[in-house]
Short mmCIF file of N, CA and C in Angstrom, two decimals:
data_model
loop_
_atom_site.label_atom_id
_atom_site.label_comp_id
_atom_site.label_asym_id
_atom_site.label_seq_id
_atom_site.Cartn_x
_atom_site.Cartn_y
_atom_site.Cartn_z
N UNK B 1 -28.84 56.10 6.62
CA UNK B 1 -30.15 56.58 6.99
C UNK B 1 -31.23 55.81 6.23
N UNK B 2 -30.96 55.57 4.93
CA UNK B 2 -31.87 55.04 4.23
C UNK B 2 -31.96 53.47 5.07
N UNK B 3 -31.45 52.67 5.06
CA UNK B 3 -31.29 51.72 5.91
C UNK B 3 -32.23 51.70 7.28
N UNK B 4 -31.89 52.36 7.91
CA UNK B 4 -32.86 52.42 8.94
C UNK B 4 -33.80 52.80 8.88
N UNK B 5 -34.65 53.51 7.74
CA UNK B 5 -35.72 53.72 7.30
C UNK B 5 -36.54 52.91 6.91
N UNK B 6 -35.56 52.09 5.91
CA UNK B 6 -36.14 50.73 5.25
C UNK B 6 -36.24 49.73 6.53
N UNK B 7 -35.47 49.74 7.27
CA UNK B 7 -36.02 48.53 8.75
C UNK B 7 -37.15 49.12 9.55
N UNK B 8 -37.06 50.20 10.00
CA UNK B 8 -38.16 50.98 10.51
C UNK B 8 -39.70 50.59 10.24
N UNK B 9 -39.68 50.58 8.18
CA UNK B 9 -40.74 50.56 7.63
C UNK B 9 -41.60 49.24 7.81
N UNK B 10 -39.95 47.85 7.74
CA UNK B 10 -40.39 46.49 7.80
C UNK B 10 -40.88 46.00 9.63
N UNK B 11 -40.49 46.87 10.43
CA UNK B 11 -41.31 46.79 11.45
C UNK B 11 -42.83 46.94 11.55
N UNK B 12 -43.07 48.42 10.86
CA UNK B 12 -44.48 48.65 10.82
C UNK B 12 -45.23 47.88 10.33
N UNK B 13 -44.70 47.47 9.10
CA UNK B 13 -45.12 46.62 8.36
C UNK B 13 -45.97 44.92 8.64
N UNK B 14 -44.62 44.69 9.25
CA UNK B 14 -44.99 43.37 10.28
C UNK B 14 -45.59 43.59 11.12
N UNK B 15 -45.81 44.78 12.32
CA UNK B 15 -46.96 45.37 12.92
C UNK B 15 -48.20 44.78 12.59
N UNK B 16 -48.41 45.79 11.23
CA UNK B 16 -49.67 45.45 10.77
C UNK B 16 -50.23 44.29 10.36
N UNK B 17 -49.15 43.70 9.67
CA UNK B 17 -49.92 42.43 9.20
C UNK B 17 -49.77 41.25 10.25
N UNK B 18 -49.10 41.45 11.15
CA UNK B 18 -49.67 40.17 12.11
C UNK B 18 -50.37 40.94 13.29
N UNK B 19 -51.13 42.02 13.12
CA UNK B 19 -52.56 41.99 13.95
C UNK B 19 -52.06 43.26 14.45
N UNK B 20 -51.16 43.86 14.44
CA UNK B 20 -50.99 45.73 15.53
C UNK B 20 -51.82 45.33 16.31
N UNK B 21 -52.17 44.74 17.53
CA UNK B 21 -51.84 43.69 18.21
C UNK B 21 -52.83 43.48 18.88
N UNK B 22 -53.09 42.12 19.36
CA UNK B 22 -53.62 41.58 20.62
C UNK B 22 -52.72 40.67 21.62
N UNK B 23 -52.78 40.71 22.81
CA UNK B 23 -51.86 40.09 23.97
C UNK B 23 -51.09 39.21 23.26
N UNK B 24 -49.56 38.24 23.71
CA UNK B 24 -49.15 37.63 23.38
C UNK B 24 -49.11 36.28 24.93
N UNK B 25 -48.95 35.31 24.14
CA UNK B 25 -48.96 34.10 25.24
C UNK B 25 -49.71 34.49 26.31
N UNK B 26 -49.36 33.59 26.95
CA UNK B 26 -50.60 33.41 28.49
C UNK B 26 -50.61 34.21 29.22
N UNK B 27 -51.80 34.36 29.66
CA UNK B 27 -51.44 35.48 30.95
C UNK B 27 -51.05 35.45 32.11
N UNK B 28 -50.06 36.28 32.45
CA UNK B 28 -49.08 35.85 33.82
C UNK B 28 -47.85 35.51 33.67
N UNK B 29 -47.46 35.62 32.86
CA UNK B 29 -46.04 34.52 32.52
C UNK B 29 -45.66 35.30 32.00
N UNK B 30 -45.43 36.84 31.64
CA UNK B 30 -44.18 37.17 31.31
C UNK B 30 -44.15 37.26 29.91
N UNK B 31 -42.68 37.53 29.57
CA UNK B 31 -42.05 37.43 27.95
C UNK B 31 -41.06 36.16 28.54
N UNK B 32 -40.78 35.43 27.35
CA UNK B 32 -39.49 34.71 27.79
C UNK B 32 -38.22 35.55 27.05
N UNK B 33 -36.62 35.39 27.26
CA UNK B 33 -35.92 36.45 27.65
C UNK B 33 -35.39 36.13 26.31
N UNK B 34 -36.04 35.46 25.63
CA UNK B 34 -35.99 35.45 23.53
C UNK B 34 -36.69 37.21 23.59
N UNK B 35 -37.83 37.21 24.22
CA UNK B 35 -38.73 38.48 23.72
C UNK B 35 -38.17 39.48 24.05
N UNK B 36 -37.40 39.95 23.99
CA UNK B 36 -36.93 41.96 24.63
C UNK B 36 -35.98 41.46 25.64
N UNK B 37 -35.53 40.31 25.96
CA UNK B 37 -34.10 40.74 27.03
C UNK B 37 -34.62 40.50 28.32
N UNK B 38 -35.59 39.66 28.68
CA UNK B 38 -36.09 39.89 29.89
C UNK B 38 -35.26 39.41 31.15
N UNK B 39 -34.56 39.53 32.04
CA UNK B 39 -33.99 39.42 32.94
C UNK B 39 -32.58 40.06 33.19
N UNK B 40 -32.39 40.72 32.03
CA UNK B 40 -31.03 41.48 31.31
C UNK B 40 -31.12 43.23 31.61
N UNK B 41 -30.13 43.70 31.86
CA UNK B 41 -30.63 44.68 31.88
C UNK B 41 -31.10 45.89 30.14
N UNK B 42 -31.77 46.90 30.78
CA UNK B 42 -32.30 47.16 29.87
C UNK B 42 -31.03 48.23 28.53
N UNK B 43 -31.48 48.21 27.64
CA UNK B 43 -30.36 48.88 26.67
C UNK B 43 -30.28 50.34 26.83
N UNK B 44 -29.65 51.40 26.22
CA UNK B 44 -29.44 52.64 26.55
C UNK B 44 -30.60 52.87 25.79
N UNK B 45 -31.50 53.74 26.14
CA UNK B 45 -32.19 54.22 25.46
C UNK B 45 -32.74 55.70 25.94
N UNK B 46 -32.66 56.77 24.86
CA UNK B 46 -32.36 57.91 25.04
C UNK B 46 -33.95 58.38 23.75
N UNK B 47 -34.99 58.42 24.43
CA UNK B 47 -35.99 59.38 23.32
C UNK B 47 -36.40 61.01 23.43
N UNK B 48 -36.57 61.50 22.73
CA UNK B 48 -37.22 63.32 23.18
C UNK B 48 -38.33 62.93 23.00
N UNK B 49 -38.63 64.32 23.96
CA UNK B 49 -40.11 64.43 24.41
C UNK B 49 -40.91 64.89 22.78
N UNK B 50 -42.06 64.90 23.05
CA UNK B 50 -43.15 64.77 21.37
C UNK B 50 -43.35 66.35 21.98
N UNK B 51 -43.55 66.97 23.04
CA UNK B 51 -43.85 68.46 22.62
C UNK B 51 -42.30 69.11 23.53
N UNK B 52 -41.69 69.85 22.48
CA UNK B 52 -40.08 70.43 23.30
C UNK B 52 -38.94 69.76 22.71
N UNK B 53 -38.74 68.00 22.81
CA UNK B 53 -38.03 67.59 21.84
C UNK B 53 -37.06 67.69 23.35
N UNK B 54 -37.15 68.06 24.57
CA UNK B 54 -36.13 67.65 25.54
C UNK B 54 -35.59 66.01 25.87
N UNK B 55 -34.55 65.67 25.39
CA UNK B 55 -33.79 64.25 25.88
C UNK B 55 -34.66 63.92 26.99
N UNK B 56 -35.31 62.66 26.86
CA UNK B 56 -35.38 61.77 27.57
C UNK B 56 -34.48 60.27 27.83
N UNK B 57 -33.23 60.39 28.78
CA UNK B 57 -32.66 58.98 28.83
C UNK B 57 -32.98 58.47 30.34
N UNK B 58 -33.24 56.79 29.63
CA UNK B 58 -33.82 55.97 30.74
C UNK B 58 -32.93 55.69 32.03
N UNK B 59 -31.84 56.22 31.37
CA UNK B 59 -30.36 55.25 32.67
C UNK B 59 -31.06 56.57 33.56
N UNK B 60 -30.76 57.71 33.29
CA UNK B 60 -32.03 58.87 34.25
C UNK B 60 -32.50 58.83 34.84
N UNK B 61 -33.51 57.75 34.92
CA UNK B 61 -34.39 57.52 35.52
C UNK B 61 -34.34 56.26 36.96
N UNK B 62 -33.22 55.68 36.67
CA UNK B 62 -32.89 54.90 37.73
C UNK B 62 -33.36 55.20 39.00
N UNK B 63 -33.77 54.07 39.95
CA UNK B 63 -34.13 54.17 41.48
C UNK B 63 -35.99 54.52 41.06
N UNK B 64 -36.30 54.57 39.78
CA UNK B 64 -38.06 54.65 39.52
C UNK B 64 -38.05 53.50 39.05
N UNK B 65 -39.04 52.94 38.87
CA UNK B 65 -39.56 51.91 38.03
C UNK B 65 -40.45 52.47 36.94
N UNK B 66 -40.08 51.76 35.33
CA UNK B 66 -40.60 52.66 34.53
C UNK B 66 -40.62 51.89 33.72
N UNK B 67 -42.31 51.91 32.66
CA UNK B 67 -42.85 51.40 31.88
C UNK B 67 -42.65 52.20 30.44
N UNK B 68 -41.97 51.14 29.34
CA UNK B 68 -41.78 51.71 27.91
C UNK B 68 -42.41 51.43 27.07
N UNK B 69 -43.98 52.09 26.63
CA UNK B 69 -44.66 51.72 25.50
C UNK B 69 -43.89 52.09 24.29
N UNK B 70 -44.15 51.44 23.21
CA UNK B 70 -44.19 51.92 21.86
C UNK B 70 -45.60 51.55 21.18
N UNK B 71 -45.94 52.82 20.64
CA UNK B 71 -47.31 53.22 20.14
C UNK B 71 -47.22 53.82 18.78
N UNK B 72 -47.95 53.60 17.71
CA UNK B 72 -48.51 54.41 17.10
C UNK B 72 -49.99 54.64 16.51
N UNK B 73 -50.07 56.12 15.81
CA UNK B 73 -51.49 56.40 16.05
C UNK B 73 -52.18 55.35 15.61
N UNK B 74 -51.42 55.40 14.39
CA UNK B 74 -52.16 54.42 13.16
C UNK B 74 -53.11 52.79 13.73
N UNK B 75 -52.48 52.76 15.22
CA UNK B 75 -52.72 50.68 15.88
C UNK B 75 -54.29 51.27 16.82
N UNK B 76 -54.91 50.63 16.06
CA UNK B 76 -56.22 50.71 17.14
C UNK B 76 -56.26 49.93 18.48
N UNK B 77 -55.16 48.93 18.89
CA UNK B 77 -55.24 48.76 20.12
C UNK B 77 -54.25 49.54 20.86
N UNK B 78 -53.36 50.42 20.36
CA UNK B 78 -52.55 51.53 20.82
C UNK B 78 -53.54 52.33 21.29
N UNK B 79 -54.50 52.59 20.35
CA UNK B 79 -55.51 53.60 21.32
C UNK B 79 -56.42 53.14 22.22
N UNK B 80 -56.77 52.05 22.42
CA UNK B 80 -57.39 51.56 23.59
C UNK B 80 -56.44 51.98 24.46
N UNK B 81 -55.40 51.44 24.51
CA UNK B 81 -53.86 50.94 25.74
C UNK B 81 -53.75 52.20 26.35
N UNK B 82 -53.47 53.39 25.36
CA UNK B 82 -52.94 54.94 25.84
C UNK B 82 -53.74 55.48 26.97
N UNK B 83 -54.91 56.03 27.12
CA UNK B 83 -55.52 56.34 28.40
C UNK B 83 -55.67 55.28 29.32
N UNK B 84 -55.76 54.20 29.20
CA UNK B 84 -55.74 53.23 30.31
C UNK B 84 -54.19 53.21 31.09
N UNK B 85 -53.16 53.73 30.61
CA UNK B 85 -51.99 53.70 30.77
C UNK B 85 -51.71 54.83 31.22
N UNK B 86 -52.16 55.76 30.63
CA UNK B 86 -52.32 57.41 31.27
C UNK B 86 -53.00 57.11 32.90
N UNK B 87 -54.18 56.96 32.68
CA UNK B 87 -54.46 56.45 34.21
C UNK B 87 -53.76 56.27 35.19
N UNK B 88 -52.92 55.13 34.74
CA UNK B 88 -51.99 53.92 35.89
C UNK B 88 -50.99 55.12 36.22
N UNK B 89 -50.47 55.55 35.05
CA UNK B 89 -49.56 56.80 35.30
C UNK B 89 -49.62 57.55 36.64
N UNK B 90 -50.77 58.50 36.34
CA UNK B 90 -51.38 59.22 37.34
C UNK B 90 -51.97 58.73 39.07
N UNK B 91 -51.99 57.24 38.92
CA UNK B 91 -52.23 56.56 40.02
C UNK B 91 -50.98 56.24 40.67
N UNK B 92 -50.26 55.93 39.99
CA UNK B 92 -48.81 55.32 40.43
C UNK B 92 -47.57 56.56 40.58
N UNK B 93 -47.74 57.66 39.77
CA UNK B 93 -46.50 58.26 39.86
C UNK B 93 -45.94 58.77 41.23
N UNK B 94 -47.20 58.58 42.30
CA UNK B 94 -46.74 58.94 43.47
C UNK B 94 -45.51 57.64 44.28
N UNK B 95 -45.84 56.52 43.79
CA UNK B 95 -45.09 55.22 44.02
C UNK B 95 -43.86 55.22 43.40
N UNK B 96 -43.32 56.33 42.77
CA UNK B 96 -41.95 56.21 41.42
C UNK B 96 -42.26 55.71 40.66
N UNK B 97 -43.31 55.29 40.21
CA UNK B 97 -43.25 54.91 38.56
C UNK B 97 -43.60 55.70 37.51
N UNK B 98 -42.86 55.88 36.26
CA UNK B 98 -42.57 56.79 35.49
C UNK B 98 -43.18 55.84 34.43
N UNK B 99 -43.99 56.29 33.23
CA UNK B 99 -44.66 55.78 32.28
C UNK B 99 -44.61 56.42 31.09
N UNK B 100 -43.24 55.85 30.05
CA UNK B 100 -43.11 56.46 29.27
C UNK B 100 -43.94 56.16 27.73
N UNK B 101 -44.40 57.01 27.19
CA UNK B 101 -45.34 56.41 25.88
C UNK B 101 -44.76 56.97 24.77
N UNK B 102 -43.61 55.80 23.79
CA UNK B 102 -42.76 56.24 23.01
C UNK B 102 -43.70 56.23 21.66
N UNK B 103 -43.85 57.46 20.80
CA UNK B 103 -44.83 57.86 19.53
C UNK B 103 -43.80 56.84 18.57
N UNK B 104 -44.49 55.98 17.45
CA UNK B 104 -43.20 55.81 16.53
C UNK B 104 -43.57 56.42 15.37
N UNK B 105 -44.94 56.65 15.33
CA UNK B 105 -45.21 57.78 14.10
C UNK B 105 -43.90 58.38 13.25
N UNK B 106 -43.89 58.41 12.40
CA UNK B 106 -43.41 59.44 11.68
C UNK B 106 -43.21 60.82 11.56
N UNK B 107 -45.04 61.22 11.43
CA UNK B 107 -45.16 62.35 11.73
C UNK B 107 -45.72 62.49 12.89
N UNK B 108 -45.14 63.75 13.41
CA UNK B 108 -45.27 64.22 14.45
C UNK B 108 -46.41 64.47 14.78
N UNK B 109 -47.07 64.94 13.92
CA UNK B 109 -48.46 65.38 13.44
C UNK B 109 -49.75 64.60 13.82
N UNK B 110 -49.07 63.31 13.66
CA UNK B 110 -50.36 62.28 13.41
C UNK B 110 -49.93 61.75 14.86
N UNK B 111 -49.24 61.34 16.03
CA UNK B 111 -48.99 61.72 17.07
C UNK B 111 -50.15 62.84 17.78
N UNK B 112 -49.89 63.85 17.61
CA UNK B 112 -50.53 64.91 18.53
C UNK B 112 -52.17 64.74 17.66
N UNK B 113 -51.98 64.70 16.99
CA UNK B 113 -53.63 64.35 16.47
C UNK B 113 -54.67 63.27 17.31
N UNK B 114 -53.99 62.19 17.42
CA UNK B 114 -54.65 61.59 18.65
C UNK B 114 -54.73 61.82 19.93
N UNK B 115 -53.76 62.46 20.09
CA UNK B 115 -53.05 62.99 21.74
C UNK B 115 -54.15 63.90 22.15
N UNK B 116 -54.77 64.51 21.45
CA UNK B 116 -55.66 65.68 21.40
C UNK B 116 -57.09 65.14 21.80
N UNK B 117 -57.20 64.18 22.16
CA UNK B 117 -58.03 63.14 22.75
C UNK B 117 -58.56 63.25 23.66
N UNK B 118 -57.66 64.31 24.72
CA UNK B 118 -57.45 64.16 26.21
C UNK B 118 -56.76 65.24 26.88
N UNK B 119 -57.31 66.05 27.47
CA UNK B 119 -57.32 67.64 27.49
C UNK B 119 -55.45 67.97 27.73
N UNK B 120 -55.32 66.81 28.99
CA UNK B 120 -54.24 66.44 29.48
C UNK B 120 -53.55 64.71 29.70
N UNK B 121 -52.39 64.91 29.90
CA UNK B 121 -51.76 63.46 29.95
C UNK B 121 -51.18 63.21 31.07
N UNK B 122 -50.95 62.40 32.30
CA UNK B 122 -50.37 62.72 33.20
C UNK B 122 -48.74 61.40 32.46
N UNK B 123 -48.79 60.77 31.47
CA UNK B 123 -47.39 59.83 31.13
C UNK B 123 -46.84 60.79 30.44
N UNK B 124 -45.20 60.49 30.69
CA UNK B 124 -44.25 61.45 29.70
C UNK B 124 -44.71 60.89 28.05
N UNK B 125 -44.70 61.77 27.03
CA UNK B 125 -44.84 61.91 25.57
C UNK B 125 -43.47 61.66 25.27
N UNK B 126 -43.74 61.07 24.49
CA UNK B 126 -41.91 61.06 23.76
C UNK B 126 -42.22 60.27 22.45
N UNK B 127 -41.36 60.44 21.29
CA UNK B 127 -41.46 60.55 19.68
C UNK B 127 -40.00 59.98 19.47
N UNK B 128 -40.08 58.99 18.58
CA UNK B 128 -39.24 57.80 17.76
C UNK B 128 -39.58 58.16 16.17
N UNK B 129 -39.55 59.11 15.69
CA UNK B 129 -39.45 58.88 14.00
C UNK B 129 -38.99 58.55 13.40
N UNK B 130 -37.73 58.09 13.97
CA UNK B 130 -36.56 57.19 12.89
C UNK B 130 -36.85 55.89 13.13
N UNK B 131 -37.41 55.78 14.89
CA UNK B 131 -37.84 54.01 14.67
C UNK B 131 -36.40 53.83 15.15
N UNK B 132 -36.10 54.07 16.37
CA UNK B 132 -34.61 53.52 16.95
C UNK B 132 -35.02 52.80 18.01
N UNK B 133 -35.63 52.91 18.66
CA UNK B 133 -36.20 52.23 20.01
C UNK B 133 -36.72 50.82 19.29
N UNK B 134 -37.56 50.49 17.94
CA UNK B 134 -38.61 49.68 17.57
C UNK B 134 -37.20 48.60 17.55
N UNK B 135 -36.15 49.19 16.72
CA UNK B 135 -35.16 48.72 15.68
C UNK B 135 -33.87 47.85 16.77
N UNK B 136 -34.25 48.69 18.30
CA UNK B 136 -33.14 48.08 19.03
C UNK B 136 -34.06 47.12 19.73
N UNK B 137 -35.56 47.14 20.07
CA UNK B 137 -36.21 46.38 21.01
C UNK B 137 -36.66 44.84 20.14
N UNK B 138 -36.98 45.62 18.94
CA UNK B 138 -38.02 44.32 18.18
C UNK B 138 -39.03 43.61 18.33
N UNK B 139 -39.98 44.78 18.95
CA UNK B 139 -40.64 44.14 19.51
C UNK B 139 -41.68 43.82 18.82
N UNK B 140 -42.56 42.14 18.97
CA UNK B 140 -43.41 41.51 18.41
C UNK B 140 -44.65 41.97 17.83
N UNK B 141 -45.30 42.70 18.48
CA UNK B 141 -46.75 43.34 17.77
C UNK B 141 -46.28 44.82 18.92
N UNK B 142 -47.57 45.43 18.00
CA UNK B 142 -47.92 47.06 18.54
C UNK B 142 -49.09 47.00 19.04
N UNK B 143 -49.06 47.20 20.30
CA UNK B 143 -48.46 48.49 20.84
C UNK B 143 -47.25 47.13 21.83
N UNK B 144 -46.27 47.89 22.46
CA UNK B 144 -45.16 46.08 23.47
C UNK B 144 -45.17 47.61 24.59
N UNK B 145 -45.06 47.28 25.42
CA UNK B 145 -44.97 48.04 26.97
C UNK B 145 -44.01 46.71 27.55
N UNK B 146 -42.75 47.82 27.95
CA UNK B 146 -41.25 46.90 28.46
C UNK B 146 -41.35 47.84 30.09
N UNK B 147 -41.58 47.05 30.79
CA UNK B 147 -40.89 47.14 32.50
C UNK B 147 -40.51 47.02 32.87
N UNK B 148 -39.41 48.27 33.69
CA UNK B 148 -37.91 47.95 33.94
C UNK B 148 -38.01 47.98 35.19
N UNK B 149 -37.04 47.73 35.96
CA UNK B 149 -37.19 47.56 37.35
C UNK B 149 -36.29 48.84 37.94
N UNK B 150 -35.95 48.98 39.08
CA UNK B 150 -35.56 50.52 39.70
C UNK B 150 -34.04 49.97 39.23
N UNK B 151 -33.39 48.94 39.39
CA UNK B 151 -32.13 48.72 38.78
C UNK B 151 -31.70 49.02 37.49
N UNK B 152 -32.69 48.87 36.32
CA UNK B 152 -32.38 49.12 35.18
C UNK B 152 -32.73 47.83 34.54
N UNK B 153 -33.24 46.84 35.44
CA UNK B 153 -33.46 45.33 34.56
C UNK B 153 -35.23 45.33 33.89
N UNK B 154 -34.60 45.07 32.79
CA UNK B 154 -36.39 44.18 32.12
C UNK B 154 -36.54 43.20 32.90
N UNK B 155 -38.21 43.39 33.27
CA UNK B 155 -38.90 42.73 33.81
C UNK B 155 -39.77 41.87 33.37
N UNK B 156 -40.40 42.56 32.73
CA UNK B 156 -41.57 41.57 32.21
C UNK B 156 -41.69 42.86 30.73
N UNK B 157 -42.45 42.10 29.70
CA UNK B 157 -42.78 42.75 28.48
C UNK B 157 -44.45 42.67 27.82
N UNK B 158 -45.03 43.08 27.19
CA UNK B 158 -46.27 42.95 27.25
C UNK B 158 -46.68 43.46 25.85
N UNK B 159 -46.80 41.89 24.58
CA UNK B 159 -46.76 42.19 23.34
C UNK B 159 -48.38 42.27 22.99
N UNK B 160 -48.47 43.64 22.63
CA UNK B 160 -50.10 43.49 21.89
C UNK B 160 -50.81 44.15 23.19
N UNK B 161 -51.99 43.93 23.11
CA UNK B 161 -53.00 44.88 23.87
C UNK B 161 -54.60 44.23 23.94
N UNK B 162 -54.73 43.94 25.34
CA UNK B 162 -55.82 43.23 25.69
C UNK B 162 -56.51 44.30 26.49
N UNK B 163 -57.94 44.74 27.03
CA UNK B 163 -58.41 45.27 27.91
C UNK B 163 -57.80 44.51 29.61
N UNK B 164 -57.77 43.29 29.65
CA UNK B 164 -57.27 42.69 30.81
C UNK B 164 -55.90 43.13 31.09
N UNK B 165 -55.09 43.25 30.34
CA UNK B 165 -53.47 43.57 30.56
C UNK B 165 -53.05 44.58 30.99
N UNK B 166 -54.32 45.44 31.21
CA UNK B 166 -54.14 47.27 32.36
C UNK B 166 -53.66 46.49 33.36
N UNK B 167 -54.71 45.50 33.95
CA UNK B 167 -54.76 45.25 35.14
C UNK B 167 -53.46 44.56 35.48
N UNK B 168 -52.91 43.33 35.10
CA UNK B 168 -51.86 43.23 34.87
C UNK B 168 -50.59 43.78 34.67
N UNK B 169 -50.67 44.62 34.09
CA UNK B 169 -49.49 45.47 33.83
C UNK B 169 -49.37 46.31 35.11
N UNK B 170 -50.54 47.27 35.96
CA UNK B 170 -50.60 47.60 36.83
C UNK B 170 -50.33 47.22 38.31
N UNK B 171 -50.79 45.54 38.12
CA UNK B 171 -49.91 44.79 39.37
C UNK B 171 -48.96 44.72 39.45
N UNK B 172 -48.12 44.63 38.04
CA UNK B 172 -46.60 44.50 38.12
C UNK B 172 -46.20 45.56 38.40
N UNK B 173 -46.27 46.71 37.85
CA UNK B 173 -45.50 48.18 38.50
C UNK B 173 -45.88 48.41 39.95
N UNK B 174 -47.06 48.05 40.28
CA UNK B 174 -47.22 48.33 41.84
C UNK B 174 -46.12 47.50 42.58
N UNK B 175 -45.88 45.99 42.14
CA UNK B 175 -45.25 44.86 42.72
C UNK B 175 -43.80 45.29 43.05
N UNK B 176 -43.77 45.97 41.10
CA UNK B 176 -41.61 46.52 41.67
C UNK B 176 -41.99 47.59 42.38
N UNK B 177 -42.70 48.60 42.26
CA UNK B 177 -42.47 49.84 43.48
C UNK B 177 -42.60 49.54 44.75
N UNK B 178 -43.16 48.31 45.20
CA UNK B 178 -42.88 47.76 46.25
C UNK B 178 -41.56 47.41 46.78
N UNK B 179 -40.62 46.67 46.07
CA UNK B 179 -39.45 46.04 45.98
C UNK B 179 -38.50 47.11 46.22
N UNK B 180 -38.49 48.43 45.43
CA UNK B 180 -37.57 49.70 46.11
C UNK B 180 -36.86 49.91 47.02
#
């Protein structure tokens, strides 16, 4: 346990000091399949919900197309990203796409403290305190949003957080719910 605590921590860590994030590489192009696995399918990944603590697993979700943020409170472009993403949510969930926004907070606390932002959420909540999702994905800066396709494959990945990359990110989930 201690172990994964101590990696957990050196994630955040690196988070922060290389920027808790702005976009990575060019726009349009993807992750290359060094970044998160992109063309592979996606790993088991099993988070609970942030209010209830009910299992959320992604294999579940198959035949949707579904977007995996990892957020925490602490990343000021996490909080730009979150309602713009809530949005797409609510626009798209009629298309099958499911928009999951994984907390890596610690505390739970500091999670719903921001959450409280926004009367309501229409993306599933879900909470990582051990930092298992960060620890299996690795992903480059905070906030990374991973898109899987209705098969279960990574699609595209999206390190850091630009105001332009809603839009983007939003073409792509419209693009696979097309593909269905």
């Amino acid at each position: 346990m201690r172990k994964k605590g101590l990696s957990m921590l050196f994630v955040l860590f690196v988070s922060v000091l290389v920027g808790c994030a702005t976009g990575a590489g060019p726009r349009g192009q993807g992750a290359s399949a060094d970044s998160g696995g992109v063309g592979r399918a996606m790993p088991p990944i099993t988070v609970r919900a942030l209010e209830g603590g009910k299992a959320i697993d992604l294999a579940g979700l198959r035949g949707k197309v579904v977007l995996v943020d990892l957020w925490a409170s602490w990343c000021a472009p996490c909080k730009e990203e979150m309602p713009m993403l809530d949005d797409i949510a609510a626009r798209l969930k009629k298309k099958g796409v499911e928009v999951i926004a994984v907390s890596v907070d610690e505390k739970r606390a500091s999670a719903l403290g921001f959450l409280h932002s926004r009367p309501r959420w229409s993306l599933t909540l879900a909470h990582d305190p051990e930092g298992k999702i960060p620890e299996l994905l690795q992903p480059a800066k905070m906030p990374t949003s991973y898109i899987v396709d209705a098969h279960g494959i990574l699609r595209y990945v999206n390190s850091g957080f630009e105001r332009a990359d809603a839009a983007v990110i939003e073409q792509r989930l419209v693009a696979l719910a097309g593909e269905r």
